[in-house]
Amino acid sequence: MPHHTPPGGVREDTAPGESTGHGPADGQWSIGAVVETLREEFPEVTASTVRFLEAEGLVEPVRSATGGRFRAEDVTRLRHVLRMQRDHCLPLAAIRRHLEAAGEDGTPPAGVPGPVRRTEEPEAPPPAPVVRMGRGQLLRAVGAQESELAEWEEYGLLGAAEDGSYGPTEITVARLVVELGRHGLEARHLRALKAGADRQRDLVERLVAPVRQHPDARTRELADSTARDLADLSARLYQAFVGASPGTLGD
């Protein structure tokens, strides 16, 4: 039976609190629409985030005749993945196992427990979603030692805020540094990568600076989306450069 869409554009089968946001009437979402609606809860999500989760097999969209690839179920599934990363600090392998035991959109069926917390985390769930972490929390979440975090900070890979806490970006960086460390890459090896990212970010900011200073308010609002698009394109270009290197796994 086709889904009924009442006035206002929210489908009756939408889960409580799960607005379909900016989804099109035909039920097929472009990656831009997916990113826009996910940012209502996850402000740092980019198109690269969605593509990465797709590449990891955590969501499997199918392109439609109208050009959209994502269904409302895919968006719900992405929300579950991002929440498990944010609220439970689960690695992708654990999230994948959880989703395999869940329904099509990632919602656990009756009798299936929620995601298993990592052994190094406290047994009791936090009273609220973990948006920022203290030093000890970060070390436990990523499985690192104090000496390793000190080295990362010494080489400028990440840093704490004035109150000593770490935000979502620093947490993500720490996880990736740990993963790269398992392949033999140390903080000193990653310093050049961080410096290159800083230069690219500065370049993007210089490019959008005139837009931020435009007298028209609507034009100024485009600055952030333009900066995100440029950052996304830069990340994709970096991936292409790595893939074009001699002897890469992409060949």
Short mmCIF file of C-alpha atoms in Angstrom, two decimals:
data_model
loop_
_atom_site.label_atom_id
_atom_site.label_comp_id
_atom_site.label_asym_id
_atom_site.label_seq_id
_atom_site.Cartn_x
_atom_site.Cartn_y
_atom_site.Cartn_z
CA MET A 1 0.00 0.00 0.00
CA PRO A 2 1.48 3.37 -0.93
CA HIS A 3 2.44 5.69 1.90
CA HIS A 4 0.03 8.53 2.58
CA THR A 5 1.50 12.00 2.89
CA PRO A 6 -0.79 14.30 4.89
CA PRO A 7 -0.76 18.09 4.53
CA GLY A 8 2.56 19.48 5.72
CA GLY A 9 4.65 16.85 4.00
CA VAL A 10 5.32 14.44 6.94
CA ARG A 11 4.46 10.84 6.17
CA GLU A 12 2.23 8.98 8.58
CA ASP A 13 4.81 6.19 8.92
CA THR A 14 7.50 8.62 10.09
CA ALA A 15 8.80 7.58 13.49
CA PRO A 16 8.05 9.91 16.41
CA GLY A 17 10.58 12.73 16.43
CA GLU A 18 11.94 11.67 13.04
CA SER A 19 10.81 14.43 10.70
CA THR A 20 11.43 13.70 7.04
CA GLY A 21 12.82 17.23 6.91
CA HIS A 22 13.67 18.24 3.39
CA GLY A 23 12.74 15.00 1.64
CA PRO A 24 11.14 15.38 -1.80
CA ALA A 25 7.56 14.43 -2.53
CA ASP A 26 8.58 11.44 -4.65
CA GLY A 27 10.36 9.86 -1.68
CA GLN A 28 13.79 9.95 -3.32
CA TRP A 29 16.43 12.12 -1.64
CA SER A 30 19.51 13.66 -3.18
CA ILE A 31 22.69 13.58 -1.08
CA GLY A 32 22.32 17.34 -0.54
CA ALA A 33 18.82 16.89 0.90
CA VAL A 34 20.09 14.07 3.14
CA VAL A 35 22.93 16.23 4.48
CA GLU A 36 20.61 19.20 5.02
CA THR A 37 18.12 17.24 7.14
CA LEU A 38 20.81 15.34 9.10
CA ARG A 39 22.47 18.63 10.04
CA GLU A 40 19.41 19.50 12.11
CA GLU A 41 20.76 16.97 14.65
CA PHE A 42 24.36 16.52 13.49
CA PRO A 43 25.69 19.96 12.44
CA GLU A 44 29.09 18.65 11.32
CA VAL A 45 27.76 16.10 8.82
CA THR A 46 28.92 16.65 5.24
CA ALA A 47 28.36 14.93 1.93
CA SER A 48 31.73 13.23 2.49
CA THR A 49 30.38 11.74 5.74
CA VAL A 50 27.41 10.22 3.93
CA ARG A 51 29.59 8.94 1.08
CA PHE A 52 32.01 7.38 3.56
CA LEU A 53 29.20 5.55 5.41
CA GLU A 54 27.85 4.41 2.04
CA ALA A 55 31.30 3.14 1.01
CA GLU A 56 31.48 1.23 4.31
CA GLY A 57 28.19 -0.50 3.46
CA LEU A 58 26.23 1.04 6.33
CA VAL A 59 23.64 2.39 3.91
CA GLU A 60 22.87 1.13 0.40
CA PRO A 61 20.91 3.73 -1.61
CA VAL A 62 19.64 2.96 -5.09
CA ARG A 63 19.39 5.64 -7.79
CA SER A 64 15.86 6.25 -9.04
CA ALA A 65 14.64 7.42 -12.43
CA THR A 66 14.30 10.95 -11.03
CA GLY A 67 17.95 11.04 -9.98
CA GLY A 68 17.54 10.71 -6.21
CA ARG A 69 19.33 7.83 -4.53
CA PHE A 70 18.27 7.86 -0.90
CA ARG A 71 14.96 6.76 0.58
CA ALA A 72 13.46 7.93 3.87
CA GLU A 73 14.54 4.56 5.32
CA ASP A 74 18.14 5.33 4.35
CA VAL A 75 17.98 8.68 6.14
CA THR A 76 16.59 7.00 9.27
CA ARG A 77 19.34 4.39 9.08
CA LEU A 78 22.00 7.11 8.80
CA ARG A 79 20.55 8.80 11.89
CA HIS A 80 20.91 5.54 13.82
CA VAL A 81 24.51 5.16 12.68
CA LEU A 82 25.44 8.73 13.63
CA ARG A 83 23.70 8.42 16.99
CA MET A 84 25.54 5.20 17.81
CA GLN A 85 28.82 6.92 16.95
CA ARG A 86 27.98 10.01 19.01
CA ASP A 87 26.14 8.56 21.99
CA HIS A 88 27.94 5.23 22.40
CA CYS A 89 31.32 5.84 20.73
CA LEU A 90 30.90 2.58 18.82
CA PRO A 91 33.32 1.69 16.01
CA LEU A 92 31.87 1.02 12.57
CA ALA A 93 32.36 -2.75 12.93
CA ALA A 94 30.15 -2.83 16.03
CA ILE A 95 27.57 -0.58 14.37
CA ARG A 96 27.52 -2.87 11.35
CA ARG A 97 26.86 -5.92 13.56
CA HIS A 98 24.04 -4.04 15.28
CA LEU A 99 22.45 -3.08 11.97
CA GLU A 100 22.65 -6.65 10.69
CA ALA A 101 20.44 -7.66 13.60
CA ALA A 102 18.07 -4.75 13.01
CA GLY A 103 15.36 -3.95 10.52
CA GLU A 104 15.86 -2.41 7.07
CA ASP A 105 16.07 1.13 8.43
CA GLY A 106 18.35 0.14 11.32
CA THR A 107 15.60 0.10 13.98
CA PRO A 108 16.05 -2.94 16.27
CA PRO A 109 13.14 -5.40 15.98
CA ALA A 110 11.39 -6.66 19.11
CA GLY A 111 13.72 -8.66 21.33
CA VAL A 112 16.92 -7.27 19.85
CA PRO A 113 18.98 -5.34 22.42
CA GLY A 114 20.40 -1.91 21.74
CA PRO A 115 24.05 -1.41 20.79
CA VAL A 116 26.54 -3.00 23.16
CA ARG A 117 28.70 -0.47 24.97
CA ARG A 118 32.45 -0.85 24.72
CA THR A 119 34.01 -2.61 27.70
CA GLU A 120 36.16 0.35 28.68
CA GLU A 121 33.14 2.64 29.06
CA PRO A 122 31.09 2.93 32.28
CA GLU A 123 28.34 0.36 32.66
CA ALA A 124 25.64 2.98 33.29
CA PRO A 125 24.53 4.92 30.20
CA PRO A 126 25.13 8.66 30.29
CA PRO A 127 22.12 10.75 31.29
CA ALA A 128 22.40 12.79 28.09
CA PRO A 129 24.02 12.34 24.65
CA VAL A 130 27.79 12.78 24.78
CA VAL A 131 28.48 15.87 22.72
CA ARG A 132 31.79 16.81 24.38
CA MET A 133 34.23 14.62 26.29
CA GLY A 134 36.74 15.21 29.02
CA ARG A 135 40.30 13.96 28.67
CA GLY A 136 39.67 10.66 30.41
CA GLN A 137 36.47 10.06 28.46
CA LEU A 138 38.25 10.65 25.16
CA LEU A 139 41.06 8.24 26.06
CA ARG A 140 38.57 5.52 27.01
CA ALA A 141 36.40 6.12 23.94
CA VAL A 142 39.23 5.75 21.42
CA GLY A 143 41.33 3.24 23.39
CA ALA A 144 44.43 5.43 23.69
CA GLN A 145 46.97 6.19 26.41
CA GLU A 146 47.66 9.56 28.01
CA SER A 147 51.12 9.64 26.43
CA GLU A 148 49.59 9.17 22.97
CA LEU A 149 47.11 12.01 23.42
CA ALA A 150 49.89 14.27 24.69
CA GLU A 151 51.90 13.46 21.56
CA TRP A 152 48.93 14.20 19.28
CA GLU A 153 48.52 17.57 20.94
CA GLU A 154 52.24 18.26 20.76
CA TYR A 155 52.15 17.77 17.00
CA GLY A 156 49.00 19.89 16.70
CA LEU A 157 46.69 17.12 15.47
CA LEU A 158 43.99 18.10 17.96
CA GLY A 159 43.51 20.18 21.08
CA ALA A 160 41.13 20.71 23.97
CA ALA A 161 38.86 23.69 24.40
CA GLU A 162 39.45 26.23 27.15
CA ASP A 163 37.42 24.12 29.58
CA GLY A 164 39.55 21.06 28.82
CA SER A 165 36.87 19.24 26.83
CA TYR A 166 36.99 17.77 23.33
CA GLY A 167 34.27 18.25 20.72
CA PRO A 168 33.00 15.99 17.91
CA THR A 169 35.75 17.00 15.48
CA GLU A 170 38.55 16.25 17.97
CA ILE A 171 36.90 12.93 18.87
CA THR A 172 36.72 11.95 15.20
CA VAL A 173 40.37 12.96 14.67
CA ALA A 174 41.44 10.90 17.67
CA ARG A 175 39.62 7.82 16.38
CA LEU A 176 41.21 8.15 12.94
CA VAL A 177 44.69 8.70 14.40
CA VAL A 178 44.28 5.53 16.45
CA GLU A 179 43.22 3.59 13.34
CA LEU A 180 46.17 4.95 11.34
CA GLY A 181 48.47 4.10 14.23
CA ARG A 182 47.52 0.46 13.87
CA HIS A 183 49.06 0.63 10.41
CA GLY A 184 52.30 2.13 11.70
CA LEU A 185 51.61 5.82 11.18
CA GLU A 186 52.66 8.03 14.08
CA ALA A 187 51.75 11.59 15.02
CA ARG A 188 54.92 12.92 13.38
CA HIS A 189 53.84 11.34 10.09
CA LEU A 190 50.45 13.03 10.27
CA ARG A 191 51.71 16.53 11.05
CA ALA A 192 52.11 17.38 7.35
CA LEU A 193 48.58 16.14 6.64
CA LYS A 194 47.19 18.41 9.37
CA ALA A 195 49.23 21.36 8.08
CA GLY A 196 47.87 20.80 4.57
CA ALA A 197 44.31 20.66 5.90
CA ASP A 198 44.86 23.92 7.79
CA ARG A 199 46.15 25.62 4.65
CA GLN A 200 43.19 24.35 2.66
CA ARG A 201 40.75 25.59 5.30
CA ASP A 202 42.40 29.01 5.27
CA LEU A 203 42.12 29.09 1.48
CA VAL A 204 38.42 28.24 1.63
CA GLU A 205 37.83 30.97 4.21
CA ARG A 206 39.60 33.53 2.00
CA LEU A 207 37.43 32.50 -0.95
CA VAL A 208 34.16 32.89 0.95
CA ALA A 209 35.21 36.04 2.85
CA PRO A 210 33.71 38.38 0.20
CA VAL A 211 30.42 36.47 0.43
CA ARG A 212 30.35 36.85 4.22
CA GLN A 213 30.75 40.62 3.82
CA HIS A 214 28.09 41.02 1.12
CA PRO A 215 25.41 43.63 1.96
CA ASP A 216 22.58 41.24 1.07
CA ALA A 217 21.68 38.99 4.05
CA ARG A 218 20.53 36.11 1.82
CA THR A 219 23.84 36.17 -0.01
CA ARG A 220 25.75 36.13 3.30
CA GLU A 221 23.81 33.03 4.31
CA LEU A 222 25.36 31.21 1.35
CA ALA A 223 28.85 31.57 2.82
CA ASP A 224 28.63 28.58 5.15
CA SER A 225 27.12 26.25 2.53
CA THR A 226 29.71 27.40 0.00
CA ALA A 227 32.51 26.74 2.49
CA ARG A 228 31.13 23.26 3.17
CA ASP A 229 30.90 22.52 -0.56
CA LEU A 230 34.49 23.66 -1.11
CA ALA A 231 35.70 21.58 1.83
CA ASP A 232 33.83 18.55 0.47
CA LEU A 233 35.30 19.02 -3.00
CA SER A 234 38.77 19.43 -1.50
CA ALA A 235 38.37 16.17 0.43
CA ARG A 236 37.24 14.37 -2.73
CA LEU A 237 40.20 15.81 -4.66
CA TYR A 238 42.56 14.56 -1.95
CA GLN A 239 41.04 11.09 -2.24
CA ALA A 240 41.47 11.23 -6.02
CA PHE A 241 45.12 12.23 -5.64
CA VAL A 242 45.74 9.32 -3.26
CA GLY A 243 43.94 6.95 -5.61
CA ALA A 244 45.98 8.19 -8.57
CA SER A 245 49.29 7.44 -6.88
CA PRO A 246 51.37 4.60 -8.37
CA GLY A 247 50.68 1.18 -6.89
CA THR A 248 47.54 2.18 -4.96
CA LEU A 249 44.88 -0.27 -3.93
CA GLY A 250 42.41 1.55 -6.16
CA ASP A 251 43.97 0.05 -9.30
#
